[in-house]
Coordinates of C-alpha atoms in Angstrom, one line a residue:
Chain A
X1 CA 121.6 104.1 104.3
X2 CA 124.0 101.9 102.2
X3 CA 126.2 99.2 102.8
X4 CA 129.5 98.3 101.4
X5 CA 130.0 94.4 100.6
X6 CA 133.2 92.7 100.2
X7 CA 133.5 89.1 99.1
X8 CA 136.8 87.2 99.7
X9 CA 137.1 83.7 98.7
X10 CA 139.4 81.2 100.4
X11 CA 139.4 77.6 99.4
X12 CA 136.0 76.5 99.7
X13 CA 135.1 79.4 102.1
X14 CA 133.8 82.6 101.2
X15 CA 133.6 85.5 103.5
X16 CA 131.2 88.6 103.1
X17 CA 132.5 91.7 104.8
X18 CA 129.7 93.9 105.5
X19 CA 130.3 97.8 106.4
X20 CA 127.5 100.1 107.4
X21 CA 124.2 100.1 108.9
X22 CA 121.9 97.0 108.0
X23 CA 118.2 98.3 107.8
X24 CA 115.3 98.2 105.7
X25 CA 116.9 100.0 102.8
X26 CA 120.2 98.1 102.9
X27 CA 119.4 94.6 103.8
X28 CA 118.1 93.8 100.4
X29 CA 121.7 94.4 98.9
X30 CA 123.0 92.0 101.5
X31 CA 120.4 89.5 100.6
X32 CA 121.3 89.8 96.8
X33 CA 125.0 89.2 97.7
X34 CA 124.3 86.1 100.0
X35 CA 121.7 84.4 97.9
X36 CA 123.9 83.0 95.2
X37 CA 126.7 82.1 97.5
X38 CA 124.7 79.1 98.7
X39 CA 124.1 77.9 95.1
X40 CA 128.0 77.7 94.5
X41 CA 130.5 75.4 96.0
X42 CA 131.1 77.1 99.1
X43 CA 131.1 75.0 102.1
X44 CA 131.4 77.9 104.7
X45 CA 129.9 81.1 104.3
X46 CA 130.9 83.7 106.9
X47 CA 129.4 87.0 107.4
X48 CA 132.0 89.4 109.0
X49 CA 130.0 92.0 110.9
X50 CA 132.7 93.9 112.4
X51 CA 132.0 97.0 110.3
X52 CA 128.3 96.9 111.3
X53 CA 127.1 99.0 114.4
X54 CA 123.4 98.9 113.8
X55 CA 121.2 96.1 112.6
X56 CA 117.4 96.3 112.5
X57 CA 114.8 93.4 112.3
X58 CA 114.9 93.4 108.4
X59 CA 118.7 92.7 108.6
X60 CA 118.3 90.1 111.4
X61 CA 115.6 88.4 109.1
X62 CA 118.0 88.4 106.2
X63 CA 120.6 86.6 108.3
X64 CA 117.8 84.1 109.4
X65 CA 117.2 83.5 105.9
X66 CA 120.8 83.0 105.1
X67 CA 120.6 80.4 107.7
X68 CA 117.7 78.6 106.2
X69 CA 119.5 78.6 102.7
X70 CA 122.6 77.2 104.3
X71 CA 120.3 74.4 106.1
X72 CA 118.6 73.7 102.6
X73 CA 122.1 73.6 100.9
X74 CA 124.0 71.7 103.8
X75 CA 126.5 74.6 103.8
X76 CA 127.8 76.2 107.0
X77 CA 126.8 79.6 107.8
X78 CA 128.6 81.5 110.3
X79 CA 128.6 85.0 111.9
X80 CA 131.6 86.6 112.9
X81 CA 132.9 89.8 115.0
X82 CA 129.6 91.3 116.2
X83 CA 129.8 94.5 117.8
X84 CA 128.3 94.9 121.2
X85 CA 125.1 96.8 119.6
X86 CA 124.6 94.0 117.1
X87 CA 125.2 91.3 119.7
X88 CA 122.5 93.1 121.8
X89 CA 120.3 92.7 118.9
X90 CA 120.8 89.2 118.6
X91 CA 120.5 88.5 122.4
X92 CA 117.2 90.2 122.4
X93 CA 116.0 88.1 119.6
X94 CA 117.3 85.0 121.3
X95 CA 119.3 84.3 118.4
X96 CA 122.7 83.7 119.8
X97 CA 122.0 79.9 120.1
X98 CA 120.3 79.9 116.6
X99 CA 123.5 80.9 114.6
X100 CA 127.1 79.9 114.8
X101 CA 128.7 83.0 116.1
X102 CA 132.5 83.5 116.4
X103 CA 134.6 86.4 117.9
X104 CA 136.6 86.8 114.8
X105 CA 136.5 86.2 111.0
X106 CA 139.6 83.9 111.3
X107 CA 137.9 81.7 113.9
X108 CA 134.9 81.4 111.8
X109 CA 137.1 80.3 109.1
X110 CA 138.9 77.7 110.9
X111 CA 137.5 74.1 110.0
Chain B
X1 CA 104.2 170.5 63.8
X2 CA 107.0 168.3 62.4
X3 CA 108.2 167.7 66.1
X4 CA 104.3 166.8 66.9
X5 CA 104.2 164.9 63.8
X6 CA 107.5 163.2 64.4
X7 CA 106.6 162.7 68.1
X8 CA 103.2 161.2 67.6
X9 CA 104.2 158.1 66.0
X10 CA 106.7 157.5 68.8
X11 CA 104.2 158.2 71.4
X12 CA 101.6 155.9 69.7
X13 CA 104.2 153.3 69.7
X14 CA 104.9 153.8 73.4
X15 CA 101.3 153.8 74.1
X16 CA 101.0 150.5 72.3
X17 CA 103.8 149.0 74.1
X18 CA 102.4 149.9 77.2
X19 CA 99.1 148.7 76.3
X20 CA 100.6 145.4 75.4
X21 CA 102.4 145.2 78.7
X22 CA 99.2 145.9 80.7
X23 CA 97.5 143.2 78.4
X24 CA 100.3 140.8 79.4
X25 CA 100.2 141.4 82.9
X26 CA 96.3 141.0 83.0
X27 CA 97.0 137.7 81.1
X28 CA 99.6 136.6 83.8
X29 CA 97.2 137.3 86.5
X30 CA 94.4 135.4 84.9
X31 CA 96.6 132.5 84.0
X32 CA 98.0 132.4 87.6
X33 CA 94.3 132.3 89.1
X34 CA 93.3 129.5 86.3
X35 CA 96.4 127.1 87.0
X36 CA 96.2 127.5 90.8
X37 CA 92.7 126.5 90.9
X38 CA 93.5 123.1 89.4
X39 CA 94.8 120.3 91.6
X40 CA 94.3 117.5 89.2
X41 CA 97.8 117.0 87.8
X42 CA 96.6 115.6 84.3
X43 CA 94.1 118.3 83.8
X44 CA 96.5 121.0 85.1
X45 CA 99.3 120.1 82.7
X46 CA 96.7 120.1 79.9
X47 CA 95.5 123.8 81.1
X48 CA 99.0 124.9 81.2
X49 CA 99.7 124.0 77.7
X50 CA 96.4 125.4 76.2
X51 CA 97.2 128.7 78.1
X52 CA 100.7 128.8 77.0
X53 CA 99.7 128.1 73.5
X54 CA 97.2 130.7 73.4
X55 CA 98.9 133.5 75.2
X56 CA 102.1 133.2 73.3
X57 CA 100.2 132.9 70.1
X58 CA 102.1 129.7 69.5
X59 CA 101.7 127.0 67.0
X60 CA 102.7 124.2 69.3
X61 CA 103.9 123.7 72.6
X62 CA 105.2 121.0 75.1
X63 CA 105.7 120.3 78.5
X64 CA 108.4 118.0 79.7
X65 CA 108.8 116.9 83.5
X66 CA 112.0 115.6 85.1
X67 CA 111.7 112.0 86.2
X68 CA 113.7 112.1 89.5
X69 CA 114.3 108.3 89.5
X70 CA 116.2 108.4 86.4
X71 CA 117.2 112.0 85.8
X72 CA 115.6 111.9 82.7
X73 CA 113.1 114.4 80.9
X74 CA 109.7 112.8 80.0
X75 CA 107.3 114.5 77.4
X76 CA 103.9 115.1 79.4
X77 CA 102.0 116.8 76.7
X78 CA 102.8 118.2 73.4
X79 CA 100.2 120.2 71.5
X80 CA 100.6 120.8 67.6
X81 CA 99.1 123.6 65.6
X82 CA 95.8 121.8 65.0
X83 CA 95.5 121.0 68.7
X84 CA 96.3 117.4 68.4
X85 CA 98.0 116.0 71.3
X86 CA 100.9 113.8 70.5
X87 CA 101.3 110.9 72.9
X88 CA 105.0 110.6 72.4
X89 CA 106.0 110.0 75.9
X90 CA 109.6 110.3 74.3
X91 CA 112.3 110.4 77.2
X92 CA 115.3 112.8 76.9
X93 CA 118.5 112.8 78.9
X94 CA 119.5 115.8 80.6
X95 CA 121.7 118.0 78.2
X96 CA 120.1 116.4 75.1
X97 CA 118.4 118.5 72.6
X98 CA 117.3 122.2 73.4
X99 CA 114.8 121.1 76.1
X100 CA 117.6 118.8 77.8
X101 CA 119.9 121.7 77.7
X102 CA 117.5 124.1 79.3
X103 CA 116.7 121.7 82.0
X104 CA 120.4 121.3 82.6
X105 CA 121.5 124.8 82.7
X106 CA 118.3 126.3 84.1
X107 CA 118.6 129.2 81.6
X108 CA 115.6 130.0 79.2
X109 CA 116.5 130.2 75.6
X110 CA 115.1 132.0 72.4
X111 CA 115.9 130.1 69.1
X112 CA 115.3 132.2 66.0
X113 CA 115.4 129.3 63.8
X114 CA 115.4 125.9 64.9
X115 CA 116.8 124.1 61.9
X116 CA 119.8 126.4 62.3
X117 CA 120.4 125.2 65.9
X118 CA 123.0 122.3 66.5
X119 CA 120.9 120.8 69.3
X120 CA 117.6 120.8 67.4
X121 CA 116.2 117.2 66.8
X122 CA 113.9 117.2 63.7
X123 CA 112.6 113.7 64.5
X124 CA 109.4 115.2 66.1
X125 CA 108.7 117.4 63.3
X126 CA 109.0 114.1 60.9
X127 CA 106.6 112.2 63.1
X128 CA 104.1 114.9 63.6
X129 CA 104.3 116.7 60.1
X130 CA 104.9 119.9 61.8
X131 CA 107.8 122.2 60.8
X132 CA 109.4 124.1 63.7
X133 CA 110.3 127.6 63.3
X134 CA 111.3 129.9 66.2
X135 CA 111.3 128.1 69.6
X136 CA 111.0 129.7 73.2
X137 CA 112.0 127.4 76.1
X138 CA 112.0 128.0 79.6
X139 CA 112.9 125.8 82.8
X140 CA 110.1 125.1 85.2
X141 CA 111.4 125.9 88.6
X142 CA 109.7 125.1 91.7
X143 CA 111.3 125.6 95.5
X144 CA 114.8 126.2 93.7
X145 CA 114.5 123.0 91.9
X146 CA 114.1 122.4 88.2
X147 CA 111.2 120.2 87.6
X148 CA 110.9 120.2 84.0
X149 CA 110.8 122.6 80.9
X150 CA 108.2 124.2 78.8
X151 CA 108.4 125.4 75.3
X152 CA 106.4 127.2 72.8
X153 CA 106.9 126.9 69.0
X154 CA 106.1 129.0 66.1
X155 CA 105.7 127.3 62.7
X156 CA 108.2 127.8 60.1
X157 CA 105.4 128.8 57.6
X158 CA 104.2 131.9 59.5
X159 CA 107.8 133.2 59.9
X160 CA 107.3 134.7 63.4
X161 CA 110.2 134.8 65.9
X162 CA 109.8 134.9 69.5
X163 CA 111.2 138.2 71.2
X164 CA 112.7 139.1 74.5
X165 CA 109.4 140.6 75.4
X166 CA 107.8 137.2 74.8
X167 CA 110.3 135.6 76.9
X168 CA 109.5 138.0 80.1
X169 CA 105.8 136.9 79.9
X170 CA 106.6 133.3 79.4
X171 CA 108.9 133.1 82.3
X172 CA 106.0 134.6 84.3
X173 CA 103.8 132.0 83.0
X174 CA 106.4 129.1 83.6
X175 CA 106.9 130.2 87.3
X176 CA 103.3 130.2 88.0
X177 CA 102.9 126.8 86.0
X178 CA 106.0 125.3 88.1
X179 CA 104.3 126.2 91.3
X180 CA 101.0 124.8 90.4
X181 CA 102.5 121.6 89.4
X182 CA 104.5 121.4 92.6
X183 CA 101.1 122.0 94.5
X184 CA 99.3 119.6 92.7
X185 CA 102.0 116.9 93.3
X186 CA 101.7 117.7 96.9
X187 CA 98.1 117.6 96.9
X188 CA 98.4 114.1 95.3
X189 CA 100.9 112.7 98.0
X190 CA 98.6 114.2 100.7
X191 CA 95.7 112.5 99.2
X192 CA 97.6 109.2 98.8
X193 CA 98.8 109.5 102.5
X194 CA 95.1 110.1 103.6
X195 CA 94.1 107.1 101.8
X196 CA 96.9 105.1 103.3
X197 CA 96.0 106.3 106.8
X198 CA 92.2 105.2 106.1
X199 CA 93.4 101.7 105.0
X200 CA 95.7 101.4 107.9
X201 CA 92.9 102.3 110.4
X202 CA 90.9 99.6 108.7
X203 CA 93.7 97.1 109.1
X204 CA 94.0 98.1 112.9
X205 CA 90.4 97.4 113.3
X206 CA 90.8 94.0 111.5
X207 CA 93.7 93.2 113.4
X208 CA 92.2 94.1 116.8
X209 CA 89.3 91.8 115.8
X210 CA 91.6 88.9 115.8
X211 CA 92.4 89.4 119.3
X212 CA 90.2 88.2 122.2
X213 CA 87.4 90.6 122.8
X214 CA 87.0 89.4 126.4
X215 CA 89.2 87.5 129.0
X216 CA 88.1 84.2 130.2
X217 CA 85.9 84.2 133.2
X218 CA 86.5 81.5 136.1
X219 CA 86.0 81.5 139.7
X220 CA 89.5 80.4 140.4
X221 CA 91.3 83.0 138.2
X222 CA 91.0 86.7 136.9
X223 CA 92.7 87.4 133.6
X224 CA 93.7 90.6 131.9
X225 CA 95.7 91.3 128.7
X226 CA 96.4 94.2 126.5
X227 CA 98.6 95.1 123.6
X228 CA 99.7 98.3 121.8
X229 CA 101.3 98.5 118.6
X230 CA 104.1 100.9 117.9
X231 CA 102.7 101.4 114.5
X232 CA 99.3 101.3 113.6
X233 CA 99.5 97.6 113.2
X234 CA 102.0 95.4 115.0
X235 CA 103.3 91.9 115.2
X236 CA 102.4 91.1 118.9
X237 CA 99.9 88.8 119.7
X238 CA 98.0 87.1 122.6
X239 CA 94.9 84.6 122.6
X240 CA 93.0 82.6 124.9
X241 CA 92.0 79.2 123.7
X242 CA 89.4 77.3 125.8
X243 CA 89.4 73.5 125.6
X244 CA 87.1 71.0 127.4
X245 CA 87.7 69.9 130.9
X246 CA 88.5 73.6 132.1
X247 CA 91.6 73.5 130.3
X248 CA 92.9 77.0 128.8
X249 CA 95.3 77.6 126.3
X250 CA 97.5 80.8 126.6
X251 CA 99.5 82.1 123.8
X252 CA 101.7 85.2 123.6
X253 CA 104.3 86.0 121.0
X254 CA 106.1 88.7 119.1
X255 CA 106.8 88.4 115.4
X256 CA 110.1 89.9 113.9
X257 CA 109.7 93.3 112.6
X258 CA 106.9 95.5 112.8
X259 CA 104.0 97.0 110.7
X260 CA 101.9 95.6 108.0
X261 CA 104.4 92.3 107.2
X262 CA 104.4 91.5 111.0
X263 CA 100.6 91.9 111.4
X264 CA 99.7 89.6 108.5
X265 CA 102.0 87.0 110.0
X266 CA 100.6 87.5 113.3
X267 CA 97.2 87.0 111.9
X268 CA 98.1 83.5 110.4
X269 CA 100.1 82.4 113.6
X270 CA 97.0 83.2 115.7
X271 CA 95.0 80.6 113.5
X272 CA 98.0 78.3 113.5
X273 CA 97.9 78.0 117.2
X274 CA 94.1 77.6 117.5
X275 CA 94.1 75.0 114.7
X276 CA 97.3 73.2 115.7
X277 CA 96.4 73.0 119.5
X278 CA 93.0 71.3 118.7
X279 CA 95.0 68.3 118.0
X280 CA 97.3 68.0 121.0
X281 CA 97.4 70.5 123.7
X282 CA 101.0 69.5 125.0
X283 CA 102.5 73.0 124.9
X284 CA 106.0 71.4 123.8
X285 CA 104.2 69.7 120.8
X286 CA 102.2 72.7 119.9
X287 CA 105.4 74.9 119.7
X288 CA 107.1 72.2 117.6
X289 CA 104.3 71.8 115.3
X290 CA 103.7 75.6 114.8
X291 CA 107.4 75.9 114.2
X292 CA 107.5 73.3 111.4
X293 CA 104.2 75.0 110.1
X294 CA 106.1 78.3 109.9
X295 CA 109.1 77.0 108.4
X296 CA 107.1 75.3 105.6
X297 CA 105.9 78.6 104.6
X298 CA 109.1 80.6 105.6
X299 CA 109.1 84.1 104.0
X300 CA 112.2 86.5 104.1
X301 CA 113.3 85.2 107.2
X302 CA 110.5 86.1 109.2
X303 CA 110.0 84.4 112.8
X304 CA 108.2 84.5 116.0
X305 CA 109.1 84.2 119.9
X306 CA 106.2 82.4 121.5
X307 CA 105.0 81.2 124.9
X308 CA 102.2 78.6 124.8
X309 CA 100.8 77.4 128.3
X310 CA 98.2 75.1 129.2
X311 CA 96.3 76.2 132.3
X312 CA 94.2 73.4 134.1
X313 CA 91.7 75.7 135.9
X314 CA 90.5 72.9 138.0
X315 CA 93.8 71.6 139.3
X316 CA 95.7 75.2 138.9
X317 CA 98.5 73.2 137.0
X318 CA 100.4 75.7 134.5
X319 CA 102.4 73.8 131.7
X320 CA 104.7 76.2 129.7
X321 CA 106.7 75.9 126.6
X322 CA 108.9 78.7 125.3
X323 CA 110.1 79.3 122.0
X324 CA 112.7 81.8 122.0
X325 CA 110.5 84.2 124.1
X326 CA 111.2 86.0 127.6
X327 CA 110.6 84.0 130.7
X328 CA 107.1 84.5 132.5
X329 CA 107.3 86.0 135.9
X330 CA 105.5 84.6 138.8
X331 CA 104.6 86.6 141.7
X332 CA 104.4 84.4 145.0
X333 CA 104.2 86.0 148.6
X334 CA 105.7 89.3 147.2
X335 CA 108.8 87.6 145.7
X336 CA 109.3 87.1 141.9
X337 CA 110.6 84.1 140.1
X338 CA 111.3 83.6 136.5
X339 CA 109.7 80.6 135.2
X340 CA 109.3 79.0 131.9
X341 CA 112.5 80.3 130.2
X342 CA 113.1 79.7 126.7
X343 CA 113.9 75.9 125.9
X344 CA 114.2 76.2 122.3
X345 CA 114.8 78.7 119.3
X346 CA 112.3 81.1 118.1
X347 CA 109.7 79.6 115.7
X348 CA 110.1 79.6 111.9
X349 CA 113.7 79.5 111.7
X350 CA 114.8 75.8 111.4
X351 CA 112.4 72.8 111.4
X352 CA 112.2 70.0 113.7
X353 CA 113.2 71.8 116.9
X354 CA 112.4 70.3 120.1
X355 CA 111.0 72.3 122.9
X356 CA 110.7 71.4 126.6
X357 CA 107.8 71.7 128.7
X358 CA 107.7 72.9 132.4
X359 CA 104.9 72.3 134.8
X360 CA 104.1 74.4 137.8
X361 CA 101.2 74.0 140.4
X362 CA 99.9 77.4 141.3
X363 CA 98.8 78.5 144.7
X364 CA 96.0 81.0 145.8
X365 CA 97.5 84.6 145.8
X366 CA 99.9 83.7 142.9
X367 CA 99.9 85.9 139.7
X368 CA 101.5 85.4 136.3
X369 CA 103.0 87.9 133.9
X370 CA 103.9 87.1 130.3
X371 CA 104.9 90.0 128.2
X372 CA 107.0 91.2 125.0
X373 CA 110.2 92.8 125.0
X374 CA 108.3 96.0 124.3
X375 CA 107.4 96.2 127.8
X376 CA 111.0 96.0 129.0
X377 CA 113.0 97.8 126.3
X378 CA 111.3 101.2 125.9
X379 CA 113.9 103.8 126.4
X380 CA 113.7 107.3 127.9
X381 CA 115.7 110.2 126.4
X382 CA 118.8 109.4 128.3
X383 CA 118.7 105.9 126.5
X384 CA 118.0 104.1 129.6
X385 CA 115.7 101.0 129.3
X386 CA 112.6 100.5 131.5
X387 CA 114.2 97.2 132.1
X388 CA 113.3 93.8 133.9
X389 CA 114.2 95.0 137.2
X390 CA 111.7 98.1 137.2
X391 CA 108.9 95.6 135.9
X392 CA 109.8 93.1 138.5
X393 CA 109.8 95.8 141.2
X394 CA 106.3 97.1 140.0
X395 CA 105.0 93.5 139.8
X396 CA 106.2 92.6 143.3
X397 CA 104.4 95.6 144.9
X398 CA 101.2 95.1 143.1
X399 CA 98.1 94.6 145.0
X400 CA 95.7 95.8 142.3
X401 CA 93.6 93.5 140.0
X402 CA 95.2 92.1 137.0
X403 CA 93.4 94.9 134.8
X404 CA 94.4 97.5 136.9
X405 CA 98.1 96.3 137.2
X406 CA 98.2 96.3 133.3
X407 CA 97.0 100.0 133.2
X408 CA 99.5 100.8 135.9
X409 CA 102.2 99.3 133.9
X410 CA 101.3 101.2 130.8
X411 CA 101.2 104.4 133.0
X412 CA 104.7 103.4 134.5
X413 CA 106.2 102.9 131.2
X414 CA 104.8 106.1 129.7
X415 CA 106.0 108.1 132.6
X416 CA 109.5 106.6 132.2
X417 CA 109.9 107.1 128.5
X418 CA 108.4 110.7 128.7
X419 CA 108.3 112.3 125.3
X420 CA 110.4 109.4 123.7
X421 CA 108.3 107.5 121.0
X422 CA 107.0 104.0 121.5
X423 CA 109.6 102.0 119.3
X424 CA 108.2 98.5 119.6
X425 CA 104.8 96.7 120.0
X426 CA 103.9 96.3 123.6
X427 CA 102.0 93.5 125.1
X428 CA 101.4 91.9 128.4
X429 CA 99.0 89.2 129.9
X430 CA 98.5 88.6 133.4
X431 CA 96.3 86.4 135.7
X432 CA 96.0 85.6 139.4
X433 CA 94.9 82.6 141.1
X434 CA 92.0 83.6 143.7

């Protein structure tokens, strides 16, 4: 499985739009894309998950790692547009309260 | 007479041809038997080369296999006229040189004089001091796929040229060789899988040894617990930690992910809980401390949900703290209550988290059930979940001992999912108050 990643920088925010299933084979690609974003001057990093209908535990772990990076770099890390399937996984893992989750990408980008 | 005289050489030549053909077929049969008896890949490649060189009466030969990762060709063995192996390990691109062309097109080729061929690369001759004359090169095809190329070479000095009849024999040899290489590779994969299985079985027994070998014995309580990993090893864990004054620590959790990474994390976590709870047994403090410890050695976003309880077996007081785990179920007078719901995030995500602690005084006849989501989330073929309602129903109707209840629960889940595979690790722990 492969995912497509699109990076969009607006001011001091950057949005990573993910399309495809995030699993063991594709989560590394997402990790490689996210890692440098916390070293740059991005105040907000948004992951747009509207194009993701499946995420497994390795994908969740990558997002948790993103949250940890944001915590260390004092940036904001936000998730947007979770599909029902993905939201279920977050709920099962009790992670909806851990992440900042927004209904839309635009809401996530709002100051 | 003249006819006879004329016919005799023709007949003799035909007989010679047929004799050669019989000899070739016999050789082929011997080759097939020989190379199919070898399962060690390195030895097999060596055998193929030696046989090819001898049978084709060649001065040199080489065997090149496709590297599927890079789609390049890698020289495995090259034998010169003096039998010296050239450990060149040179790589060729698909379509590069004569061998690369044969690998790309899948068609064999006879070259009368290599130096007249536009794709011939004399670099190997320069390296080895050998002078290539005629080349016969054939693809190695196994299961309809080109896995490499084999070529035999006549030295320029001898002046011999490969013929069509040589190609027929060589193709038979190459077909056998390709199949034997395929089989040897499969054998290697099987052996590796067997070794992995053995390692995993060992890992499973090591992991099982981390879990309590027996449940606590106490006149006021009966305990039972069980865990089943979805794979050979898993990330679910439970433990009973006895303290002074009839206090009992009870921990149950679920490390994110499955398999070996989760199992390794689980092993460390169990010792973390044992170590940290020796200092202070307050459940909320234990969770906060384990959370910080996990965050300090955070690796690749792995985290765990966990419930930590202290059961005072004298006063029957149960103190619970919950880090992102499912609530506990309390059965009292045939009704079920959810208690000890998550008061904080899973452990290992962010440091300095606070957890709340809830306290309950248990009564005689009460039963507590703690479980991982592997109990409620198994799905049947219709994609229906076993679910919390089925679990609560089963629990509220239970009259069996804790151990029998867990067996019944397992049976119910198995019956519910039918042939569907167990997807997640499944762990449950229960105790009742006598």
